[in-house]
Short mmCIF file of C-alpha atoms in Angstrom, two decimals:
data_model
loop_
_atom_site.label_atom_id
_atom_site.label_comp_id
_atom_site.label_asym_id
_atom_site.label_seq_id
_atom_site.Cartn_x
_atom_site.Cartn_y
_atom_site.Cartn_z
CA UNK A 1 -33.74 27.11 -3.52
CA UNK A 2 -33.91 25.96 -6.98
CA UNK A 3 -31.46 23.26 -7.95
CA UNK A 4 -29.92 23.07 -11.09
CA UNK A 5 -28.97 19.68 -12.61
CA UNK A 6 -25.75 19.35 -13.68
CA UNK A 7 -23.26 16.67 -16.47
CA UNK A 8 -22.59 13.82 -15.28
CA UNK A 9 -19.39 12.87 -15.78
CA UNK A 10 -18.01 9.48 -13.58
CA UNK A 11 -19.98 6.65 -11.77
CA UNK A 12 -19.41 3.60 -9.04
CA UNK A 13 -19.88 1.95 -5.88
CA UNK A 14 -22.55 2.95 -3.47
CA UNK A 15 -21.27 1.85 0.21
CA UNK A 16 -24.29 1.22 2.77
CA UNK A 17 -24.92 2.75 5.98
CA UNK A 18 -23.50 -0.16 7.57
CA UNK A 19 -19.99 0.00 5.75
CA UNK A 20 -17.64 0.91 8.49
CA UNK A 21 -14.11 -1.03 7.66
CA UNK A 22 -13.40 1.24 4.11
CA UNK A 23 -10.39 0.16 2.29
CA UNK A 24 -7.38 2.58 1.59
CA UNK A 25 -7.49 4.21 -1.15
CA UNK A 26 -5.12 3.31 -3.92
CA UNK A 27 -4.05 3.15 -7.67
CA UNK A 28 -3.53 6.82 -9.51
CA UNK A 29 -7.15 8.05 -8.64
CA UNK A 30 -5.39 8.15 -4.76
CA UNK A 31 -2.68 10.40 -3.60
CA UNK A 32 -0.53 7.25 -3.46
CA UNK A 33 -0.78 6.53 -7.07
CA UNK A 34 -1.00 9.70 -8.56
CA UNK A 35 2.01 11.18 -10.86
CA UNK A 36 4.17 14.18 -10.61
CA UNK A 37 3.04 15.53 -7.32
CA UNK A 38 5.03 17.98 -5.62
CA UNK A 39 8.33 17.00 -3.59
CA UNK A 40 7.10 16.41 -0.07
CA UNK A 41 3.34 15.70 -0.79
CA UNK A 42 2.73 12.45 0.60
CA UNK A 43 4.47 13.42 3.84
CA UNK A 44 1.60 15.81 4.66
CA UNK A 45 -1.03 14.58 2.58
CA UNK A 46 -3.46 11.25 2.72
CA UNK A 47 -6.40 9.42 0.82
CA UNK A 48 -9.28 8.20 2.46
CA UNK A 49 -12.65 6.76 1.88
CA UNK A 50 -15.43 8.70 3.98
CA UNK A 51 -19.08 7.14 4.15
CA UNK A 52 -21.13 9.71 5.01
CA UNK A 53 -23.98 6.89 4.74
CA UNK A 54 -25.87 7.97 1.20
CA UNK A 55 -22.39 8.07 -0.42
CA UNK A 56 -18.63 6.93 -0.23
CA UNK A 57 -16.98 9.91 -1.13
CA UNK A 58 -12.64 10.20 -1.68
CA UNK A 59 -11.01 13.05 0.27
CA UNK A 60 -7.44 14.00 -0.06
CA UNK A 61 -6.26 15.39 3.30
CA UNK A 62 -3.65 17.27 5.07
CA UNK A 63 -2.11 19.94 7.08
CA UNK A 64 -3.09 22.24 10.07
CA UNK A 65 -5.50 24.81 10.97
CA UNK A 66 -8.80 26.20 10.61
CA UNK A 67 -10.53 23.67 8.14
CA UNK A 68 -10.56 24.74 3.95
CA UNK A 69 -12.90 22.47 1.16
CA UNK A 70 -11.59 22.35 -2.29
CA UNK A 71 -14.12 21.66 -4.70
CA UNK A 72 -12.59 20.37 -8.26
CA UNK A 73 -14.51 21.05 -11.54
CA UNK A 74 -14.77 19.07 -15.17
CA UNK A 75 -13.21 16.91 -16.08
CA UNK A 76 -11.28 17.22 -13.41
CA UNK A 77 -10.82 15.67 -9.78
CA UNK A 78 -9.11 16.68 -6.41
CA UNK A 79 -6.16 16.58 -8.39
CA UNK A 80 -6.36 19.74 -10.30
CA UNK A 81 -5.31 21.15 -6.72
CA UNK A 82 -1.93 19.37 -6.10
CA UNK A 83 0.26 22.32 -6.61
CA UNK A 84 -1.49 24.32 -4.23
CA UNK A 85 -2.63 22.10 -1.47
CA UNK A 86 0.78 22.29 -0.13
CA UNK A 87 1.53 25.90 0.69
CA UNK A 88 -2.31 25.76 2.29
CA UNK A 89 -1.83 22.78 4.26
CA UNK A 90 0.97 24.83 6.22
CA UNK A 91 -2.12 27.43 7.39
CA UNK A 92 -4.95 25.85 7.02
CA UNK A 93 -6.58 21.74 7.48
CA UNK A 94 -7.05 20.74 3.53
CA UNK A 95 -9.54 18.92 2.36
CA UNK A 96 -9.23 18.34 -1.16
CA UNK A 97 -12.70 15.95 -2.45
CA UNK A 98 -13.48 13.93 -5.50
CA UNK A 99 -17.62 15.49 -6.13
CA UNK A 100 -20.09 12.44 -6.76
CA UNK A 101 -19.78 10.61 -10.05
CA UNK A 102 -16.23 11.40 -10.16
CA UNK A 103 -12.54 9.91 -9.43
CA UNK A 104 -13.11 7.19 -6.28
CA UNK A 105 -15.68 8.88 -5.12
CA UNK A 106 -19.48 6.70 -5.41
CA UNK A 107 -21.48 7.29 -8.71
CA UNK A 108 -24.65 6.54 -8.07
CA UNK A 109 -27.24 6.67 -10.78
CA UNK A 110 -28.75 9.74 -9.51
CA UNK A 111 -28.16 12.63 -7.64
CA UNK A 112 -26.11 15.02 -9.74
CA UNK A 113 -28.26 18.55 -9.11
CA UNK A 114 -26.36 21.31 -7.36
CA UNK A 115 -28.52 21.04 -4.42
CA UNK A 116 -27.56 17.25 -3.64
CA UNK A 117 -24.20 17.77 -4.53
CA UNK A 118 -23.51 20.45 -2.16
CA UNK A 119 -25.12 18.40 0.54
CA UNK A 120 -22.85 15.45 0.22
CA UNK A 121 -20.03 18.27 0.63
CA UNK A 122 -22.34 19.55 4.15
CA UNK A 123 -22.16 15.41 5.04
CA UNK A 124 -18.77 14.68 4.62
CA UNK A 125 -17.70 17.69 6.60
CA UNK A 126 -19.87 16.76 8.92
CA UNK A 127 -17.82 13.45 9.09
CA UNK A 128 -14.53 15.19 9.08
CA UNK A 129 -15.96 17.52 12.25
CA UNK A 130 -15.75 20.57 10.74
CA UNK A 131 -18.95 22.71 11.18
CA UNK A 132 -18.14 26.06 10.23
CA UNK A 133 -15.09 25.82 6.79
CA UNK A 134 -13.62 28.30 4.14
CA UNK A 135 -14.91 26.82 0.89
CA UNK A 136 -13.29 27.30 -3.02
CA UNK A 137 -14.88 26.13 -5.97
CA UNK A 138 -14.16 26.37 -9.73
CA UNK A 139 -15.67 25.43 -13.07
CA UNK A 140 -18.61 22.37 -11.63
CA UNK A 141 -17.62 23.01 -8.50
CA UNK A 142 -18.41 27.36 -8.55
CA UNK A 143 -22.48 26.26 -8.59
CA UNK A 144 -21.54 23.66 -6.25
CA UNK A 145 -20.06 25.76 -3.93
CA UNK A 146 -22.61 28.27 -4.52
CA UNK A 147 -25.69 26.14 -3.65
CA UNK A 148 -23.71 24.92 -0.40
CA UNK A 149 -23.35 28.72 0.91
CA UNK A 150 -27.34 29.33 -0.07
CA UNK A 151 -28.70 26.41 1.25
CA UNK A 152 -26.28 26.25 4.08
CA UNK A 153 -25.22 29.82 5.38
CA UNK A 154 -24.16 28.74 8.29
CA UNK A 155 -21.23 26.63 7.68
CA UNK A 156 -19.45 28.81 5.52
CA UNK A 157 -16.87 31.55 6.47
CA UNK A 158 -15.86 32.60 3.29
CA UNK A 159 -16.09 31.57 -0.16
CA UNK A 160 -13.71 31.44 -3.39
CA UNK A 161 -15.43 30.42 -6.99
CA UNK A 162 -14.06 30.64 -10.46
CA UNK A 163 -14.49 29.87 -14.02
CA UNK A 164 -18.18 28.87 -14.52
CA UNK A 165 -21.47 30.68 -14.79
CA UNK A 166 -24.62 29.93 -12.43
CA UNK A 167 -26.99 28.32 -14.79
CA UNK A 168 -30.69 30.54 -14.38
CA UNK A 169 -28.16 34.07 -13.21
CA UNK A 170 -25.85 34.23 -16.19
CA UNK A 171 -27.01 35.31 -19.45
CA UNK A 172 -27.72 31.74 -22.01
CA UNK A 173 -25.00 31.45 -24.42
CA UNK A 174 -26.78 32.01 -28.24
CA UNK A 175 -27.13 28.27 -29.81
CA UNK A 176 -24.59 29.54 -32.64
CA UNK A 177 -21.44 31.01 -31.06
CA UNK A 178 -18.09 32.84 -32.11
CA UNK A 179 -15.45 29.81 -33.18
CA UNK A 180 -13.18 30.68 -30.01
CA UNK A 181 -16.12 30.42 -28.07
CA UNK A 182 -17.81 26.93 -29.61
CA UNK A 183 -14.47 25.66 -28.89
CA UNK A 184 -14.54 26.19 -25.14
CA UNK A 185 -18.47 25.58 -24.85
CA UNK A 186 -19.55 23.51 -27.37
CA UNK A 187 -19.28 20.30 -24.78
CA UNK A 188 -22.44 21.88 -22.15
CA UNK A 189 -25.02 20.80 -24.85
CA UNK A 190 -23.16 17.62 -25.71
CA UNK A 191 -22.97 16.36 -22.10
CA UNK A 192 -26.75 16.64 -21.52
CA UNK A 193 -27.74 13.92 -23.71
CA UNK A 194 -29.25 10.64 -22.28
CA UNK A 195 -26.71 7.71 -23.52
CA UNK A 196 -25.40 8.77 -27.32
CA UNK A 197 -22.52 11.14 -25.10
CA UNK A 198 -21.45 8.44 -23.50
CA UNK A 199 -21.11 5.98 -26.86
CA UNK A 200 -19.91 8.60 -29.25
CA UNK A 201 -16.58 9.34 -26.45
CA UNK A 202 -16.29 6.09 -25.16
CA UNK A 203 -12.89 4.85 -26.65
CA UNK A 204 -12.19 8.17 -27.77
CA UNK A 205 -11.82 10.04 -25.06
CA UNK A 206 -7.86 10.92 -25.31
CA UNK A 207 -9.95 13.20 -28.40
CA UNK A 208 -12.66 14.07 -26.50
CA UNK A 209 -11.11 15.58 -23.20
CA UNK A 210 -7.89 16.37 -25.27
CA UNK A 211 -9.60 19.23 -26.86
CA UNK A 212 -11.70 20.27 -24.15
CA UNK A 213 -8.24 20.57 -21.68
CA UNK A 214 -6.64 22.56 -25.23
CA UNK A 215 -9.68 24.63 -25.82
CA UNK A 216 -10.46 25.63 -22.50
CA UNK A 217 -5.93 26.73 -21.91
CA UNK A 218 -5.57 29.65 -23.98
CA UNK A 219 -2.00 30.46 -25.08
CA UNK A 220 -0.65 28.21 -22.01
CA UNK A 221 -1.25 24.84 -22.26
CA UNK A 222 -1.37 21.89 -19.53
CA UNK A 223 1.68 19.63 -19.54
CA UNK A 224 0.35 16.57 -22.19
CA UNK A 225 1.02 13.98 -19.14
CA UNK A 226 -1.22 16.48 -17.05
CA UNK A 227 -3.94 16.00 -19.61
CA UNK A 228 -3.22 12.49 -19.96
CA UNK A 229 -3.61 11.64 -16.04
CA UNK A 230 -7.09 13.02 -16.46
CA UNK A 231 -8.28 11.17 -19.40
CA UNK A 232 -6.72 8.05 -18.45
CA UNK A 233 -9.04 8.02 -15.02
CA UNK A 234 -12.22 8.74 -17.08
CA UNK A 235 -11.07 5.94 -19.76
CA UNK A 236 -10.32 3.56 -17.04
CA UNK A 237 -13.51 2.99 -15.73
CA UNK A 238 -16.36 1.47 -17.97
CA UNK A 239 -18.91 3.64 -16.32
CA UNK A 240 -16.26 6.64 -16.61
CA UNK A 241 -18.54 8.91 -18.75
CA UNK A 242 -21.98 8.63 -16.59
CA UNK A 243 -21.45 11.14 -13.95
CA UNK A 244 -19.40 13.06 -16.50
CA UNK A 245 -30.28 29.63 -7.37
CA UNK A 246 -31.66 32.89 -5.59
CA UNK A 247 -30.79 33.18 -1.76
CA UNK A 248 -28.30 36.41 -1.72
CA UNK A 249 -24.96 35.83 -0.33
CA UNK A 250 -23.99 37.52 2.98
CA UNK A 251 -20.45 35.20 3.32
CA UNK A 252 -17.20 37.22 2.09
CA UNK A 253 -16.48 35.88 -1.28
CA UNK A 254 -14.00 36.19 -4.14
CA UNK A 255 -14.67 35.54 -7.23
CA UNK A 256 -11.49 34.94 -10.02
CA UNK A 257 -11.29 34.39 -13.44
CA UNK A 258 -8.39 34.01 -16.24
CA UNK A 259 -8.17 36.57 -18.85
CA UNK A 260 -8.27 34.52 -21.61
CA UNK A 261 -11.22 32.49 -20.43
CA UNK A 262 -14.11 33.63 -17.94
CA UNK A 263 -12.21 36.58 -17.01
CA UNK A 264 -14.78 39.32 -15.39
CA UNK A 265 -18.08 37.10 -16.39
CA UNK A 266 -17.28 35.55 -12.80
CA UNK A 267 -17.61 38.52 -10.79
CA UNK A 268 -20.61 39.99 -12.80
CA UNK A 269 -22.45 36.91 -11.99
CA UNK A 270 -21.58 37.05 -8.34
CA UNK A 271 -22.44 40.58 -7.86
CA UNK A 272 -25.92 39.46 -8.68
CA UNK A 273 -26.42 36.93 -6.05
CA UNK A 274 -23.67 38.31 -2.98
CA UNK A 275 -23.72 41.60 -1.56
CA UNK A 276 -19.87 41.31 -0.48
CA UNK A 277 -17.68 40.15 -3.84
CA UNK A 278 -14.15 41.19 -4.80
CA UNK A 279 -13.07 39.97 -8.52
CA UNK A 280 -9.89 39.09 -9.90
CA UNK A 281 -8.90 38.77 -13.69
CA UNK A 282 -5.24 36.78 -13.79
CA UNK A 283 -3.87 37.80 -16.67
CA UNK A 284 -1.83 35.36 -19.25
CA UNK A 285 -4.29 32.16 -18.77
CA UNK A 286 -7.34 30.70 -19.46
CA UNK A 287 -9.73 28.21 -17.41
CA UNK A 288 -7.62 26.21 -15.63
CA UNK A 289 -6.06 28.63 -12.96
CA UNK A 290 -5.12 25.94 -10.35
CA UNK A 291 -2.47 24.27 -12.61
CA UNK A 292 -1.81 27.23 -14.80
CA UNK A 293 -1.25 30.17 -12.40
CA UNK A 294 -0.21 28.45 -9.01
CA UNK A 295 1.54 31.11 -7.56
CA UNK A 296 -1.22 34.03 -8.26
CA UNK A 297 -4.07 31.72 -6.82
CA UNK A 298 -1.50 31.37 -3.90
CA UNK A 299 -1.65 34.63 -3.39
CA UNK A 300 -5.37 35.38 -4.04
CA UNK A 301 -6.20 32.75 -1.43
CA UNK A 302 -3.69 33.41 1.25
CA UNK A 303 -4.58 37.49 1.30
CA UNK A 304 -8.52 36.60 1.54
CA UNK A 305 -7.94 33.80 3.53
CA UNK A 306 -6.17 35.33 5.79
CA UNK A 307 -8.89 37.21 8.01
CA UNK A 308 -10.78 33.62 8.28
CA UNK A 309 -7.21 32.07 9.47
CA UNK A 310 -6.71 34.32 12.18
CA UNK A 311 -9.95 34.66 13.43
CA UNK A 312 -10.47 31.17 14.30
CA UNK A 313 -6.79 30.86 15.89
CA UNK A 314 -7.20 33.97 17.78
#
């Protein structure tokens, strides 16, 4: 299938084949260092370094039962999932990953289509021994996710996507857009460019990713140490900024947006590639649904979840 190439937004450390004593993860980018996590987190939750031998990728991971990826988006890592990895962990095994080019995951100089990126995903699973796994992805990580269940149909049991548009499906946005909508998009263009990106944001990134994190919120807002977490890991690394399809769908699949963002865009664009899609709109937010409605993706994932869950325990 046709891969589409996507920003890159973080890069780093390729580990060899041969690599087999990884280090710990640590510092914020790691579940050990990160802020504000919720009471109880590190008890059930852990931060390790996988090689899956093209790529040392970061996985957050935790709980019990029938494995479930989690597939961040931008500018975001496996972080944006904190406040519901631990009401999943108590039904299902968590895995929680920072993509390529992004958090303490490797960022390689390549690599950054939707085809390769869902293929690390296929690896480190692979790694983790999970061959068949329920599989969300928002924002980056909706084409992501995508790609994985075209390409690889028969690993996934169900799929959850959000807030993005498949790049070649959805309609082009116009080069001149609506203010409220140049706000929110205006970055897509931006982040294609070769190198002058990555100099024009590159000690000004608390401006940069401060108004994509406002833009992209609607009326309710990310906590500012929320946003400042985020922008802190892309300013801390000098090579922060780098890493910044047609197969029909047979795989359950849900697709969710907020109502003052994607809202039913998501669906529509499923319905042209899946033959088995349910939509939700969550009212009262915009793109950021993990951290802004908690409790209603909760509840989303737990009721389409739930047939995957007991089918593998039965």
């Amino acid at each position: 299938m046709r891969a589409v190439q996507l920003p890159r937004a973080v890069k780093g450390i390729l580990m060899s084949a041969a690599s087999t004593n990884l280090p710990t993860p640590d510092g914020p980018g790691s579940v050990s260092g990160a802020p504000n996590l919720p009471a109880g987190f590190t008890d059930t939750f852990t931060s390790r370094y996988i090689n899956t031998g093209a790529l040392r990728q970061h996985a957050v991971t935790g709980g019990e039962g029938p494995p479930l990826l989690l597939v961040h988006g931008w500018p975001q890592t496996w972080y944006q999932w904190r406040l519901v990895m631990p009401t999943l962990a108590r039904d299902f095994r968590v895995v929680a990953v920072d993509q390529r080019g992004i958090g303490l995951s490797g960022k390689p100089e390549e690599g950054y289509d939707t085809g390769t990126l869902a293929n690390d995903l296929v690896a480190l699973m692979d790694m983790l021994g999970h061959q068949r796994f329920a599989l969300v992805g928002f924002d980056t990580g909706m084409p992501i996710a995508y790609a994985l269940a075209a390409d690889h149909p028969d690993r996934v049991e169900r799929l959850v996507v959000g807030e993005a548009f498949l790049p070649g499906l959805s309609p082009t946005p116009p080069l001149v857009l609506p203010p409220q909508l140049n706000d929110r998009l205006w970055h897509i263009a931006f982040n294609q460019l070769e190198t002058v990106n990555e100099q024009l944001v590159t000690g000004r990134e608390a401006i940069y990713f401060g108004a994509e994190y406002a833009a992209s919120a609607g009326t309710n807002k990310l906590p500012d140490d929320t946003v400042g977490y985020y922008v802190d890991r892309l300013a801390s690394n000098p090579e922060a900024l780098r890493g910044s399809k047609e197969r029909r769908l047979t795989v359950p699949l849900l697709a969710i947006g907020g109502a003052e963002s994607s809202g039913a865009m998501v669906g529509d664009t499923m319905q042209l590639v899946a033959d088995d899609v349910q939509t939700l709109i969550i009212p009262g937010i915009g793109h950021w649904v993990a951290e802004q409605a908690p409790e209603e993706l909760l509840a989303a994932l737990t009721a389409f979840l739930a047939p995957y869950q007991v089918g593998v325990l039965s």
